[in-house]
XYZ file of C-alpha atoms in Angstrom:
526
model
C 0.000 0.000 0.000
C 2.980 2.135 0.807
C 3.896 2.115 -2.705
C 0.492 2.741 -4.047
C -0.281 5.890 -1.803
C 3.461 7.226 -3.155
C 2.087 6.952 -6.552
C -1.338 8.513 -6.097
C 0.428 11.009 -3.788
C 2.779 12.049 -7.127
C 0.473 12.016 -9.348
C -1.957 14.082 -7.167
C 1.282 16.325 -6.267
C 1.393 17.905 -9.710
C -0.237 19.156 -13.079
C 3.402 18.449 -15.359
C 2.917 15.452 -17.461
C 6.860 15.135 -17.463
C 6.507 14.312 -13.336
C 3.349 11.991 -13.716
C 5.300 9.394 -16.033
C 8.458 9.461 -13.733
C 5.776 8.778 -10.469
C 4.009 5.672 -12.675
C 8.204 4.506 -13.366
C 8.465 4.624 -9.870
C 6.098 2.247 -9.314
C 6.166 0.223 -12.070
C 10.317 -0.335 -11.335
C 9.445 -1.335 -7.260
C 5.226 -2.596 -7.135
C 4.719 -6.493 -7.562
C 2.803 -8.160 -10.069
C -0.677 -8.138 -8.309
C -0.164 -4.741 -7.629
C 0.375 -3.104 -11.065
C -2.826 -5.522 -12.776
C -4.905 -3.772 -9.168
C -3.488 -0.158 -10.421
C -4.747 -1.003 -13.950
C -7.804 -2.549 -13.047
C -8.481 0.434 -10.954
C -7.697 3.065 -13.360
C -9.678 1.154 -16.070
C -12.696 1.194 -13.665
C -12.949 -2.490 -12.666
C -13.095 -1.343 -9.260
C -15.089 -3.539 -6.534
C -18.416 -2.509 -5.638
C -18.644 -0.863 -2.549
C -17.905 -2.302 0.338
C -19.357 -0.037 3.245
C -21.870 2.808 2.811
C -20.500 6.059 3.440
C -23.014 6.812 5.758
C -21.157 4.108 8.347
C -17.813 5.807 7.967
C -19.008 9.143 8.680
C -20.454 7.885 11.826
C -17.497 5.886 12.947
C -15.043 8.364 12.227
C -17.609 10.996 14.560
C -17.607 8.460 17.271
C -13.980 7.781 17.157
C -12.936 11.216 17.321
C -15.675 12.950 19.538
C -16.340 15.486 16.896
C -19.925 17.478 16.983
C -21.687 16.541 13.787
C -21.563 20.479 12.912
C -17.888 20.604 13.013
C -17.539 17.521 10.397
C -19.887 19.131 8.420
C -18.127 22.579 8.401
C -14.843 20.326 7.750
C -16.550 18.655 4.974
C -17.583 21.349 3.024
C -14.389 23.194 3.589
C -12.191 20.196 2.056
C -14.712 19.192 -0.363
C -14.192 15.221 -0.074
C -15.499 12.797 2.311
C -12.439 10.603 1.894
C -10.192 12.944 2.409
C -11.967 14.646 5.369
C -12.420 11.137 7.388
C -8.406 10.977 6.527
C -7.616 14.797 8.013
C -9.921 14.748 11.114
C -8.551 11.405 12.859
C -5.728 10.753 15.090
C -2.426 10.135 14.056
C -1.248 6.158 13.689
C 0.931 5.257 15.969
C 1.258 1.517 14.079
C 1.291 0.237 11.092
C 0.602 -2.608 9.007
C 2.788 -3.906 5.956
C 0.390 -5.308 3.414
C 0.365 -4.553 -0.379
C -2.591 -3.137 -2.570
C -3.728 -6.406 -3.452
C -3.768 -7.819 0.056
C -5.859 -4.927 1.212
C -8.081 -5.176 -1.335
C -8.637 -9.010 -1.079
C -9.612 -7.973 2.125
C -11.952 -5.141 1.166
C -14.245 -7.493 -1.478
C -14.298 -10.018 1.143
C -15.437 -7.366 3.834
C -18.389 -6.768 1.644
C -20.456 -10.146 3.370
C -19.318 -9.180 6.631
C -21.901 -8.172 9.273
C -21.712 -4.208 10.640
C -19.544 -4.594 13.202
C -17.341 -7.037 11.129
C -17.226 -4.126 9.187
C -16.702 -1.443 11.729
C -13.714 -2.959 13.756
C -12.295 -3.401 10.554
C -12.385 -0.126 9.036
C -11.428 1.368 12.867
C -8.531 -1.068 12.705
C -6.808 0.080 9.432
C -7.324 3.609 10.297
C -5.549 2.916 12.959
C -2.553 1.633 11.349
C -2.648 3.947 8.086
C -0.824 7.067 7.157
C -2.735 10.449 5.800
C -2.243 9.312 2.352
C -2.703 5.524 2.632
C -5.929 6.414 5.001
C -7.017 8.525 2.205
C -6.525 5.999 -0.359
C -8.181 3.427 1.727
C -11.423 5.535 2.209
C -12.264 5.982 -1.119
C -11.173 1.863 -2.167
C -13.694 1.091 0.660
C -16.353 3.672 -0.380
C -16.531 2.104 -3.700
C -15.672 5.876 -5.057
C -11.545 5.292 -5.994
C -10.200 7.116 -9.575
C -7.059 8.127 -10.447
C -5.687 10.862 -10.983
C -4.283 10.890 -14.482
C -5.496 10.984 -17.943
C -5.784 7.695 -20.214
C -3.398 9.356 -22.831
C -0.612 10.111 -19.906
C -0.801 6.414 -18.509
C -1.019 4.882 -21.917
C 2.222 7.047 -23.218
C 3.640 6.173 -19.807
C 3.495 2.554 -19.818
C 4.164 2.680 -23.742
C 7.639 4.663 -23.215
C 8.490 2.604 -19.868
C 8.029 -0.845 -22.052
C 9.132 0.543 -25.582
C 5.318 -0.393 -27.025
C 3.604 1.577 -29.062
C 0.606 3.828 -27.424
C -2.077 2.408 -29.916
C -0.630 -1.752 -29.070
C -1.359 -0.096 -25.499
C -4.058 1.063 -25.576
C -5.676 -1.889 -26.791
C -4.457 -4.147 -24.537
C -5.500 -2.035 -21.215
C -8.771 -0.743 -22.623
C -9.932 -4.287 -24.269
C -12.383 -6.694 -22.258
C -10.239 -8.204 -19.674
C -11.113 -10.160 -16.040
C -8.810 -9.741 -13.203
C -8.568 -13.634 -12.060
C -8.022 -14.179 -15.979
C -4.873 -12.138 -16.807
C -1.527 -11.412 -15.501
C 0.458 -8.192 -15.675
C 3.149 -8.747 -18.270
C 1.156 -10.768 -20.834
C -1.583 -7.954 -20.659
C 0.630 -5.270 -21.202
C 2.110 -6.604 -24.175
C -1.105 -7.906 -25.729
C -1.019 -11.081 -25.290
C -4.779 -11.296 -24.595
C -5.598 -9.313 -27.669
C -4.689 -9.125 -31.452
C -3.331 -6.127 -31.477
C -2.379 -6.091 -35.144
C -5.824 -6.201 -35.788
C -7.005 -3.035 -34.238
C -4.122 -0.764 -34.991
C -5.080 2.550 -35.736
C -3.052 5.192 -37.503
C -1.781 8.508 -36.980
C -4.751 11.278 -37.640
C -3.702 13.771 -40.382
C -4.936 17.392 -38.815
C -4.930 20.657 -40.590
C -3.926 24.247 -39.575
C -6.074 26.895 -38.809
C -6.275 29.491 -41.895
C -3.879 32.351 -41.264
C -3.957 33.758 -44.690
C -6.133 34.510 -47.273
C -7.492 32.248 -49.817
C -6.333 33.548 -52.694
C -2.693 32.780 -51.740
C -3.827 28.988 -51.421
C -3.838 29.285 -55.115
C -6.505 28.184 -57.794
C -9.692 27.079 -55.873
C -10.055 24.273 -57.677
C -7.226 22.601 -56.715
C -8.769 22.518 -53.502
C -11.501 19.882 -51.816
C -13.803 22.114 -49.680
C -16.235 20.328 -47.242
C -17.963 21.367 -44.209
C -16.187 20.946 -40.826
C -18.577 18.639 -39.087
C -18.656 19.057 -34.907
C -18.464 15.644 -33.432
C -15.910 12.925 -32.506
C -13.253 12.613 -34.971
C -12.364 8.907 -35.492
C -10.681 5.605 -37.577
C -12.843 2.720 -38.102
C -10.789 -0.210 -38.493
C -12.324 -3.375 -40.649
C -9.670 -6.251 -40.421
C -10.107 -9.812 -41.086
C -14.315 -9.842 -40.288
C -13.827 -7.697 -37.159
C -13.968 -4.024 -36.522
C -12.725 -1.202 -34.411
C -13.328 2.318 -33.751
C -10.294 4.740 -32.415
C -10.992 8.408 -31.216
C -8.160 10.889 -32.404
C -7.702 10.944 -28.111
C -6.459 7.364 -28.892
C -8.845 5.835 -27.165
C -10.844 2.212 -27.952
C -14.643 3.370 -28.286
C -16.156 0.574 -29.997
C -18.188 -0.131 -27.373
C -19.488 2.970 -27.343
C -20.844 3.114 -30.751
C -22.709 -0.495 -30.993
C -24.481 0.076 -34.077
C -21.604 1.907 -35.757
C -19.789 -1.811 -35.070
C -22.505 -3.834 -36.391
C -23.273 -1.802 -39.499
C -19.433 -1.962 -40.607
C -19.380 -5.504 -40.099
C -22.081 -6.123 -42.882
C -19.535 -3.973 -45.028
C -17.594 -6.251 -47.551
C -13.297 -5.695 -47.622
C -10.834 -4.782 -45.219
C -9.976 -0.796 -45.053
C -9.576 1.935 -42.505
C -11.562 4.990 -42.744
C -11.101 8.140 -41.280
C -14.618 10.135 -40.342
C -16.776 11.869 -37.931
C -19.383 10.767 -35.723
C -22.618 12.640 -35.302
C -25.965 12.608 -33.820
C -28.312 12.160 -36.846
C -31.946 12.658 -36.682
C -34.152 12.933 -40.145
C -31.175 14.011 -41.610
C -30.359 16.796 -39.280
C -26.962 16.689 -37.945
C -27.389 17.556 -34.259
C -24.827 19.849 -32.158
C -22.332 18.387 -30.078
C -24.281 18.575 -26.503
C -26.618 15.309 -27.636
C -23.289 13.907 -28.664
C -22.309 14.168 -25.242
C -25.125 12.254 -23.631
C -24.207 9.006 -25.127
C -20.377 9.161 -24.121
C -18.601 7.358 -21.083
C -21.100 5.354 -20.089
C -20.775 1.714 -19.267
C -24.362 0.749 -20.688
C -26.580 2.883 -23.393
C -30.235 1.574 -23.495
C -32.377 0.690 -26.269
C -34.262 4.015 -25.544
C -30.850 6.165 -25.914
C -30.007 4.346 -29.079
C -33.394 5.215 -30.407
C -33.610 8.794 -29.332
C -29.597 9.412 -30.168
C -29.107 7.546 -33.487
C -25.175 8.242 -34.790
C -23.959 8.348 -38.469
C -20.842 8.380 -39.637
C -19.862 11.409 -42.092
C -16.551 9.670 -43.775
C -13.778 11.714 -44.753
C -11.020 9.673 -45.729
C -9.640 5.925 -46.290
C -6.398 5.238 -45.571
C -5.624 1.588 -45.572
C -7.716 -0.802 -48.316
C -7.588 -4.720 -48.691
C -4.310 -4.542 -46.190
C -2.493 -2.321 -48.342
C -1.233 1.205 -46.536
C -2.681 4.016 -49.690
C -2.206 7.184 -47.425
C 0.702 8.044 -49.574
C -1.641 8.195 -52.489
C -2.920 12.038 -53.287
C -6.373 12.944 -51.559
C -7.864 12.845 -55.033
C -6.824 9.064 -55.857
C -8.079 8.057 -52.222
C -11.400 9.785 -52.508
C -12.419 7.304 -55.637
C -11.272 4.291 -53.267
C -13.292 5.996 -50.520
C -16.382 6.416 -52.829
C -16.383 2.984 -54.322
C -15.962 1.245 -50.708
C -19.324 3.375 -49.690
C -21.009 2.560 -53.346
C -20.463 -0.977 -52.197
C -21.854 -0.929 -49.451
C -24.903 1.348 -48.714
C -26.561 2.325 -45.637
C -28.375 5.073 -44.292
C -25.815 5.407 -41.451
C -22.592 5.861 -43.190
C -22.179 8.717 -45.524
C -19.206 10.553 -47.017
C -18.681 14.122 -46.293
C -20.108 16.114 -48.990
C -17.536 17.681 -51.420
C -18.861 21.279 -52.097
C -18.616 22.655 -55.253
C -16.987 26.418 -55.670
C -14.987 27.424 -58.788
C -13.792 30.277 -57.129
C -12.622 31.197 -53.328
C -15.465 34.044 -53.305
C -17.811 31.187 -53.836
C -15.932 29.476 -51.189
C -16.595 32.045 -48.865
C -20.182 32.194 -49.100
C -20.210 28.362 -48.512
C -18.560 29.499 -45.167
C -21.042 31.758 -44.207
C -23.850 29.175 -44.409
C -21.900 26.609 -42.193
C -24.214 27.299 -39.237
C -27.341 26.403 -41.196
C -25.405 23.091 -41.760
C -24.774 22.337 -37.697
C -21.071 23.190 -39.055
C -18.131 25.044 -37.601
C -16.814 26.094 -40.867
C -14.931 24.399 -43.401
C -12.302 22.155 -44.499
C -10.078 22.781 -47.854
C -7.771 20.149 -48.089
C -4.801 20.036 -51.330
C -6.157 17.424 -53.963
C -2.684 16.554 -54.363
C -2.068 15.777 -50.585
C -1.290 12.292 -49.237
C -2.300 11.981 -45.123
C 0.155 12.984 -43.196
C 0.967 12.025 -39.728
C -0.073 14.738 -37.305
C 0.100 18.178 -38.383
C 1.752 19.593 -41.992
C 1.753 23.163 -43.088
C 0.352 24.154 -46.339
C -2.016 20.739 -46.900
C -5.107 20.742 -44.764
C -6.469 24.121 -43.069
C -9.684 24.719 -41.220
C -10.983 27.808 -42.043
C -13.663 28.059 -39.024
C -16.396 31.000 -38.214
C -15.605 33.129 -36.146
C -16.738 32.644 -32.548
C -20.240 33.317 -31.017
C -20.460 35.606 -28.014
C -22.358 36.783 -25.256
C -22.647 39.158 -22.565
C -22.848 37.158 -18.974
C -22.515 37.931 -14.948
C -20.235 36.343 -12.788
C -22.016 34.775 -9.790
C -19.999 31.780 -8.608
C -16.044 31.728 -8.259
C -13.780 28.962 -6.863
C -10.069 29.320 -6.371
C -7.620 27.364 -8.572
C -4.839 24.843 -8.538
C -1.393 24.947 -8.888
C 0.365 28.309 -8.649
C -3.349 29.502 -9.104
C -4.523 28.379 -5.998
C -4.067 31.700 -3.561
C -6.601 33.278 -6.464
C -10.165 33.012 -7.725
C -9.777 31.745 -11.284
C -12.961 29.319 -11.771
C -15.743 31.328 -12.530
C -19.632 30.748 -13.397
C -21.735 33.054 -15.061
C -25.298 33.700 -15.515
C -28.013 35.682 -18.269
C -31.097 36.884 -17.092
C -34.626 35.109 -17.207
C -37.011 37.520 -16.867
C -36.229 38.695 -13.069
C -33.930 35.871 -12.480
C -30.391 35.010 -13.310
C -30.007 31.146 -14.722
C -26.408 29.770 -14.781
C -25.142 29.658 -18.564
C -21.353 28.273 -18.133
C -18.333 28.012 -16.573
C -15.094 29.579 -17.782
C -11.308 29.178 -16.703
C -9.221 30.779 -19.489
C -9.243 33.900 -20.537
C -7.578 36.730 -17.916
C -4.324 38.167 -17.266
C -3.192 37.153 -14.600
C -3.515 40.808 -13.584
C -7.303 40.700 -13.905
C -7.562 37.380 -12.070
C -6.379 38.934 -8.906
C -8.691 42.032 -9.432
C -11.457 39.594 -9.703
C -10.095 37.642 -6.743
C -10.206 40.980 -4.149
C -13.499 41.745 -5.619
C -14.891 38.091 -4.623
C -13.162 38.623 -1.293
C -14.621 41.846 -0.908
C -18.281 40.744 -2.126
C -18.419 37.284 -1.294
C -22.903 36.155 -0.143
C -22.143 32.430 0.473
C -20.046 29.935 0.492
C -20.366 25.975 -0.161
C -17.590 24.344 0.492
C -14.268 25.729 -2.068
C -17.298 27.706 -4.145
C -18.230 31.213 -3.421
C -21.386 33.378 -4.417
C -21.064 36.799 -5.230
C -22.583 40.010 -5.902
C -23.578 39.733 -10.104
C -21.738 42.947 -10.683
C -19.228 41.841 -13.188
C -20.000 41.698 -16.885
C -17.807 38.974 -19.293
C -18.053 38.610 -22.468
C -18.286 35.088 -23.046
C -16.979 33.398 -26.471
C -17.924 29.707 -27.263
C -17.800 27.409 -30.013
C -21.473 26.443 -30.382
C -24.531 26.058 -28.844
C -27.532 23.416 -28.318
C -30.541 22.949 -25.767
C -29.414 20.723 -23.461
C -31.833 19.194 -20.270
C -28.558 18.786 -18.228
C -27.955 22.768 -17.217
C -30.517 24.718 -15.374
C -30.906 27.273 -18.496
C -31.731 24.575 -20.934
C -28.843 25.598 -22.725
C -25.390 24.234 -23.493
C -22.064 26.217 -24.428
C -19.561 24.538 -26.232
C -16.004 25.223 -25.764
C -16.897 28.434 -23.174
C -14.386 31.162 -22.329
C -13.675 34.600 -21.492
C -13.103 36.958 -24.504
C -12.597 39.966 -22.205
C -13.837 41.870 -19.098
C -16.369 44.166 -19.872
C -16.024 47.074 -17.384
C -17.754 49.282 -19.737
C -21.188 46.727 -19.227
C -23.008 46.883 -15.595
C -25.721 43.436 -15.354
C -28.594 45.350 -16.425
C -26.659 45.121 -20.098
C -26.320 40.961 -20.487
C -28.029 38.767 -22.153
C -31.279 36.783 -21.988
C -32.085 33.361 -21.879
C -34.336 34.095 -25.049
C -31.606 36.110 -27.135
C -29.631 33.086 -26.381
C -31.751 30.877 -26.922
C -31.878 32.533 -30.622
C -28.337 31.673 -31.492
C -29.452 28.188 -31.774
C -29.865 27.051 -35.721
């Protein structure tokens, strides 16, 4: 356990990526076997269920210390995590017991049969014998509420520097549908439960933003022009009868899109394909927010399927019948592309529509109808171009509109992390609805760091509530807010979702009685 907390501790110590692979090194060079497959399993969320209800902690942990239930509260709210507020409030160990992750967490499942005060002495017992961080550690493994703290693409590049793999081989092997009591550490890490040949995505060609005008690209018509579609970017793989689907985070979301699997396995040939997927309804591509409803979760019902129904747009093919064609110019791939889709038709897989301009000022005026489209501009990729890896000058540009904006009220602020911590820099803002203000978003970029301690002595200064970290001010400042786009959304309070929110600037000039409504918002939805 020792180990483990060390790790979490690093990892929880700092936001440099550099400093979060040499902590998972650490523990990867001095954990045992058991341990690392508990730290995957863990990260990968096959955590146990819970093994005693939160509720019983809090009132141990009361009892043990002699606390009044106000004071926990006030502690609670003031730390903002049970676990970590059981951990602060009790008495130093004076003991302590060697026994790795895996041994305490053998323990923990089996705890979850045992009768309450089974369960109480032994929860009492290993606070007794636990550090801050171990304590901590062990409170939320218990409470069934355990995550690390680091991103999928950190730990994947971790483990794929610190055992010369590549990220994608990886991924696949961590991410795929594995058991515990089936698997052991070294043959999962290197695939041997998987065929990781199979599923091997490649590199995602991306495109510059346009920095110069379109007449320098050249003749127009040298150009492919489609609309940039707002989704998930992504590789479906079709290899020997099975398929896969990679986000360009580099993450495994087949499971995610079920029908997007079964509809490619109906498709004749092997190929990857390079697309977007949308939210589709009648032929309306849908905004981003109902994307979001359907991600991350571990089960989508028949209902969600129904309601949510995803397309693919396809932009792309880079791989066909095994071979490796991205070498081939964009206009040679887009007949392969076209043929594989005339092949094989269906009402869920489409290619991106090539639109037709024979001159940029036509071009332009394709732009300016993106939003009608559910679009975020355009794409004008070189017919000429073969798909690079990552990012090439001069090839692929986005040329996107230009940001929609609004006029908002700060009313909630929470301090930051980091150097940013001694200052308010997390800030939520509201519109008006009718004599009410209605939360619209929340917003961390955007200030000097000049104007984030101005804000931070006026929330001092004006400060109504507080809950927990969180603060409620006086709605006296003004923002302007700049997002990407916007859809109705049943999630946030105003029925409304931002996409992409931050601060454009500080509006001093702008008192509350000057920002928007929930209507005129409303009204930037196409």
């Amino acid at each position: 356990m020792k180990t483990f907390a060390t790790l979490i501790h690093a990892l929880d110590s700092t936001n440099k990526t550099t400093h979060k692979y040499e902590a998972i090194y650490r523990f990867l060079d001095t954990a045992d076997e058991t341990d690392k497959l508990w730290f995957l399993a863990l990260f990968t969320g096959r955590r146990p269920k819970r093994s005693v209800n939160t509720t019983l902690l809090k009132q141990w942990a009361i009892t043990l210390t002699g606390l009044p239930e106000w004071l926990f509260v006030e502690s609670y709210a003031t730390v903002g995590d049970l676990g970590e507020t059981l951990a602060l409030i009790l008495p130093p160990s004076e003991q302590t017991i060697e026994q790795s992750l895996s041994q305490w967490m053998d323990q923990i499942i089996a705890l979850r049969d045992g009768t309450e005060e089974e369960k109480r002495k032994f929860v009492i017992d290993a606070w007794m014998h636990l550090n801050l961080t171990e304590r901590f550690i062990f409170n939320k493994l218990i409470g069934g509420s355990f995550r690390i703290g680091v991103s999928s693409k950190t730990l994947i590049n971790a483990f794929a520097h610190y055992y010369q793999l590549e990220p994608a081989a990886v991924t696949h092997s961590l991410m795929g549908n594995w058991q515990m009591d089936q698997v052991n550490f070294e043959d999962l890490v290197h695939g041997k439960f998987t065929e990781v040949h199979k599923s091997k995505p490649y590199p995602f060609c991306l495109a510059y933003g346009l920095d110069k005008e379109t007449e320098e690209l050249g003749e127009a018509a040298q150009w492919q022009v489609e609309y940039k579609w707002d989704g998930i970017r992504a590789q479906i793989i079709k290899r020997d009868g099975e398929v896969f689907i990679w986000s360009r985070g580099e993450e495994l979301i087949t499971a995610q899109f079920p029908e997007i699997e079964q509809e490619f396995l109906k498709w004749t040939d092997d190929f990857v394909v390079d697309g977007e997927l949308l939210v589709v309804i009648e032929h309306q591509i849908q905004n981003f927010t109902s994307l979001q409803k359907r991600l991350n979760r571990k089960t989508l019902t028949k209902k969600m399927l129904q309601e949510l129904p995803v397309a693919v747009y396809l932009y792309d093919v880079l791989e066909y019948q095994g071979t490796d064609i991205r070498e081939q110019p964009l206009r040679k791939r887009r007949v392969i592309l076209e043929k594989i889709v005339r092949q094989n038709p269906s009402t869920v897989v489409v290619i991106s529509q090539r639109e037709q301009a024979s001159n940029w000022q036509q071009v332009a005026k394709i732009r300016s109808l993106s939003r009608e489209h559910s679009s975020e501009g355009l794409m004008i990729k070189n017919l000429d171009s073969p798909y690079h890896s990552g990012r090439k000058r001069g090839d692929w540009w986005k040329w996107k509109l230009d940001s929609l904006t609004i006029d908002a009220v700060l009313i909630y602020a929470q301090k930051g992390s980091g150097r940013r911590s001694g200052h308010y820099t997390d800030y939520t803002f509201a519109i008006r609805n009718g004599d009410t203000l209605v939360t619209i978003a929340k917003a961390y970029s955007g200030l000097t760091d000049k104007e984030i301690q101005e804000v931070s002595k006026f929330v001092n200064k004006n400060a109504i509530e507080k809950f927990g970290p969180v603060r409620t001010v006086k709605p006296e400042l003004v923002f302007e807010i700049a997002f990407e786009g916007i859809g109705l959304s049943s999630r946030h309070k105003s029925g409304v979702a931002l996409r992409f929110p931050r601060i454009k600037r500080w509006r001093k000039d702008k008192t509350v009685a000057d920002i928007d409504t929930l209507e005129q918002v409303k009204s930037l939805i196409s």
